[in-house]
GROMACS .gro file of N, CA and C in nm:
model
  216
    1UNK      N    1   3.922  -7.864   4.116
    1UNK     CA    2   3.879  -7.942   4.229
    1UNK      C    3   3.768  -8.036   4.182
    2UNK      N    4   3.783  -8.161   4.213
    2UNK     CA    5   3.680  -8.258   4.177
    2UNK      C    6   3.555  -8.233   4.262
    3UNK      N    7   3.440  -8.256   4.203
    3UNK     CA    8   3.317  -8.235   4.278
    3UNK      C    9   3.206  -8.325   4.223
    4UNK      N   10   3.098  -8.329   4.298
    4UNK     CA   11   2.982  -8.411   4.262
    4UNK      C   12   2.862  -8.324   4.223
    5UNK      N   13   2.888  -8.201   4.182
    5UNK     CA   14   2.778  -8.109   4.153
    5UNK      C   15   2.682  -8.159   4.047
    6UNK      N   16   2.736  -8.207   3.937
    6UNK     CA   17   2.649  -8.251   3.827
    6UNK      C   18   2.559  -8.365   3.872
    7UNK      N   19   2.616  -8.461   3.944
    7UNK     CA   20   2.538  -8.575   3.993
    7UNK      C   21   2.430  -8.530   4.091
    8UNK      N   22   2.467  -8.444   4.185
    8UNK     CA   23   2.370  -8.395   4.283
    8UNK      C   24   2.259  -8.315   4.216
    9UNK      N   25   2.297  -8.233   4.120
    9UNK     CA   26   2.198  -8.152   4.048
    9UNK      C   27   2.102  -8.243   3.971
   10UNK      N   28   2.155  -8.345   3.907
   10UNK     CA   29   2.071  -8.438   3.831
   10UNK      C   30   1.977  -8.514   3.924
   11UNK      N   31   2.027  -8.555   4.039
   11UNK     CA   32   1.942  -8.626   4.136
   11UNK      C   33   1.828  -8.538   4.184
   12UNK      N   34   1.854  -8.408   4.195
   12UNK     CA   35   1.751  -8.313   4.238
   12UNK      C   36   1.658  -8.276   4.122
   13UNK      N   37   1.692  -8.322   4.003
   13UNK     CA   38   1.617  -8.293   3.880
   13UNK      C   39   1.611  -8.142   3.853
   14UNK      N   40   1.726  -8.077   3.872
   14UNK     CA   41   1.739  -7.935   3.846
   14UNK      C   42   1.822  -7.914   3.721
   15UNK      N   43   1.791  -7.810   3.647
   15UNK     CA   44   1.877  -7.768   3.537
   15UNK      C   45   1.990  -7.684   3.596
   16UNK      N   46   2.088  -7.655   3.513
   16UNK     CA   47   2.194  -7.565   3.559
   16UNK      C   48   2.136  -7.429   3.596
   17UNK      N   49   2.036  -7.386   3.521
   17UNK     CA   50   1.971  -7.257   3.551
   17UNK      C   51   1.899  -7.261   3.686
   18UNK      N   52   1.836  -7.374   3.717
   18UNK     CA   53   1.768  -7.389   3.847
   18UNK      C   54   1.868  -7.376   3.961
   19UNK      N   55   1.979  -7.449   3.950
   19UNK     CA   56   2.081  -7.443   4.055
   19UNK      C   57   2.142  -7.304   4.063
   20UNK      N   58   2.168  -7.244   3.949
   20UNK     CA   59   2.225  -7.109   3.947
   20UNK      C   60   2.135  -7.011   4.022
   21UNK      N   61   2.005  -7.022   3.999
   21UNK     CA   62   1.911  -6.932   4.066
   21UNK      C   63   1.915  -6.953   4.217
   22UNK      N   64   1.921  -7.077   4.261
   22UNK     CA   65   1.925  -7.106   4.404
   22UNK      C   66   2.054  -7.053   4.469
   23UNK      N   67   2.162  -7.050   4.390
   23UNK     CA   68   2.292  -7.007   4.442
   23UNK      C   69   2.318  -6.858   4.422
   24UNK      N   70   2.240  -6.795   4.336
   24UNK     CA   71   2.263  -6.654   4.307
   24UNK      C   72   2.381  -6.630   4.216
   25UNK      N   73   2.404  -6.725   4.123
   25UNK     CA   74   2.513  -6.713   4.026
   25UNK      C   75   2.456  -6.738   3.886
   26UNK      N   76   2.538  -6.722   3.785
   26UNK     CA   77   2.493  -6.747   3.648
   26UNK      C   78   2.495  -6.896   3.615
   27UNK      N   79   2.421  -6.933   3.512
   27UNK     CA   80   2.424  -7.071   3.464
   27UNK      C   81   2.564  -7.106   3.417
   28UNK      N   82   2.633  -7.010   3.358
   28UNK     CA   83   2.769  -7.032   3.310
   28UNK      C   84   2.863  -7.062   3.427
   29UNK      N   85   2.840  -6.999   3.541
   29UNK     CA   86   2.922  -7.025   3.660
   29UNK      C   87   2.900  -7.169   3.708
   30UNK      N   88   2.776  -7.214   3.706
   30UNK     CA   89   2.747  -7.352   3.746
   30UNK      C   90   2.817  -7.449   3.651
   31UNK      N   91   2.810  -7.421   3.521
   31UNK     CA   92   2.876  -7.506   3.423
   31UNK      C   93   3.027  -7.510   3.449
   32UNK      N   94   3.087  -7.396   3.477
   32UNK     CA   95   3.232  -7.391   3.502
   32UNK      C   96   3.269  -7.470   3.627
   33UNK      N   97   3.184  -7.467   3.727
   33UNK     CA   98   3.209  -7.545   3.848
   33UNK      C   99   3.196  -7.694   3.820
   34UNK      N  100   3.090  -7.732   3.749
   34UNK     CA  101   3.067  -7.874   3.719
   34UNK      C  102   3.178  -7.934   3.635
   35UNK      N  103   3.232  -7.858   3.544
   35UNK     CA  104   3.337  -7.910   3.455
   35UNK      C  105   3.477  -7.893   3.513
   36UNK      N  106   3.487  -7.832   3.630
   36UNK     CA  107   3.617  -7.815   3.693
   36UNK      C  108   3.700  -7.702   3.636
   37UNK      N  109   3.639  -7.617   3.555
   37UNK     CA  110   3.713  -7.503   3.499
   37UNK      C  111   3.741  -7.398   3.605
   38UNK      N  112   3.654  -7.391   3.706
   38UNK     CA  113   3.672  -7.295   3.815
   38UNK      C  114   3.640  -7.364   3.947
   39UNK      N  115   3.711  -7.324   4.051
   39UNK     CA  116   3.682  -7.371   4.186
   39UNK      C  117   3.594  -7.267   4.255
   40UNK      N  118   3.507  -7.311   4.344
   40UNK     CA  119   3.420  -7.215   4.412
   40UNK      C  120   3.496  -7.139   4.520
   41UNK      N  121   3.450  -7.019   4.549
   41UNK     CA  122   3.501  -6.947   4.666
   41UNK      C  123   3.450  -7.022   4.789
   42UNK      N  124   3.504  -6.989   4.905
   42UNK     CA  125   3.456  -7.053   5.028
   42UNK      C  126   3.308  -7.022   5.050
   43UNK      N  127   3.270  -6.898   5.022
   43UNK     CA  128   3.130  -6.859   5.038
   43UNK      C  129   3.040  -6.941   4.946
   44UNK      N  130   3.079  -6.955   4.821
   44UNK     CA  131   2.997  -7.031   4.726
   44UNK      C  132   2.994  -7.179   4.762
   45UNK      N  133   3.106  -7.234   4.805
   45UNK     CA  134   3.109  -7.375   4.847
   45UNK      C  135   3.012  -7.396   4.963
   46UNK      N  136   3.009  -7.301   5.056
   46UNK     CA  137   2.916  -7.310   5.168
   46UNK      C  138   2.771  -7.303   5.119
   47UNK      N  139   2.740  -7.209   5.030
   47UNK     CA  140   2.604  -7.197   4.977
   47UNK      C  141   2.561  -7.324   4.905
   48UNK      N  142   2.654  -7.386   4.832
   48UNK     CA  143   2.623  -7.512   4.763
   48UNK      C  144   2.591  -7.620   4.866
   49UNK      N  145   2.669  -7.626   4.973
   49UNK     CA  146   2.643  -7.727   5.075
   49UNK      C  147   2.508  -7.706   5.142
   50UNK      N  148   2.467  -7.581   5.160
   50UNK     CA  149   2.336  -7.551   5.219
   50UNK      C  150   2.225  -7.594   5.124
   51UNK      N  151   2.239  -7.563   4.996
   51UNK     CA  152   2.136  -7.597   4.897
   51UNK      C  153   2.114  -7.749   4.892
   52UNK      N  154   2.223  -7.825   4.898
   52UNK     CA  155   2.211  -7.971   4.889
   52UNK      C  156   2.200  -8.039   5.025
   53UNK      N  157   2.208  -7.959   5.132
   53UNK     CA  158   2.199  -8.012   5.269
   53UNK      C  159   2.302  -8.121   5.293
   54UNK      N  160   2.424  -8.094   5.249
   54UNK     CA  161   2.536  -8.187   5.266
   54UNK      C  162   2.657  -8.108   5.315
   55UNK      N  163   2.750  -8.175   5.385
   55UNK     CA  164   2.873  -8.105   5.421
   55UNK      C  165   2.957  -8.076   5.296
   56UNK      N  166   3.033  -7.970   5.302
   56UNK     CA  167   3.119  -7.932   5.188
   56UNK      C  168   3.205  -8.050   5.145
   57UNK      N  169   3.256  -8.125   5.242
   57UNK     CA  170   3.346  -8.237   5.212
   57UNK      C  171   3.277  -8.347   5.131
   58UNK      N  172   3.145  -8.356   5.140
   58UNK     CA  173   3.072  -8.458   5.065
   58UNK      C  174   3.053  -8.416   4.919
   59UNK      N  175   3.070  -8.289   4.890
   59UNK     CA  176   3.048  -8.237   4.755
   59UNK      C  177   3.180  -8.217   4.681
   60UNK      N  178   3.278  -8.164   4.752
   60UNK     CA  179   3.406  -8.132   4.690
   60UNK      C  180   3.515  -8.222   4.744
   61UNK      N  181   3.605  -8.264   4.656
   61UNK     CA  182   3.714  -8.353   4.694
   61UNK      C  183   3.846  -8.280   4.683
   62UNK      N  184   3.926  -8.290   4.787
   62UNK     CA  185   4.058  -8.229   4.787
   62UNK      C  186   4.153  -8.315   4.705
   63UNK      N  187   4.208  -8.263   4.595
   63UNK     CA  188   4.296  -8.345   4.511
   63UNK      C  189   4.427  -8.382   4.580
   64UNK      N  190   4.463  -8.311   4.687
   64UNK     CA  191   4.587  -8.339   4.757
   64UNK      C  192   4.570  -8.446   4.863
   65UNK      N  193   4.448  -8.478   4.895
   65UNK     CA  194   4.420  -8.574   5.002
   65UNK      C  195   4.479  -8.712   4.971
   66UNK      N  196   4.481  -8.749   4.845
   66UNK     CA  197   4.533  -8.881   4.809
   66UNK      C  198   4.680  -8.876   4.769
   67UNK      N  199   4.741  -8.759   4.778
   67UNK     CA  200   4.882  -8.746   4.740
   67UNK      C  201   4.971  -8.811   4.846
   68UNK      N  202   5.078  -8.876   4.802
   68UNK     CA  203   5.171  -8.936   4.898
   68UNK      C  204   5.225  -8.829   4.993
   69UNK      N  205   5.230  -8.862   5.120
   69UNK     CA  206   5.283  -8.770   5.219
   69UNK      C  207   5.179  -8.677   5.278
   70UNK      N  208   5.058  -8.681   5.227
   70UNK     CA  209   4.952  -8.596   5.283
   70UNK      C  210   4.894  -8.670   5.402
   71UNK      N  211   4.913  -8.614   5.521
   71UNK     CA  212   4.875  -8.687   5.642
   71UNK      C  213   4.762  -8.621   5.720
   72UNK      N  214   4.680  -8.545   5.656
   72UNK     CA  215   4.568  -8.482   5.728
   72UNK      C  216   4.438  -8.549   5.697
   0.00000   0.00000   0.00000
């Protein structure tokens, strides 16, 4: 899933370890999310949105949204 985590984290001037601590996950988990190796659970996506004070939709992009025939 595409996301803006790295950009948001950089704007906040946080390291991956800083963000990991705020989210209650490992630095490696943050790296995996930023690089798209893993998608967040719904709970983690919500926690990320709370930390950045943004809606989930502003952080994560649905790859199917731009697919032909996707009408939602």
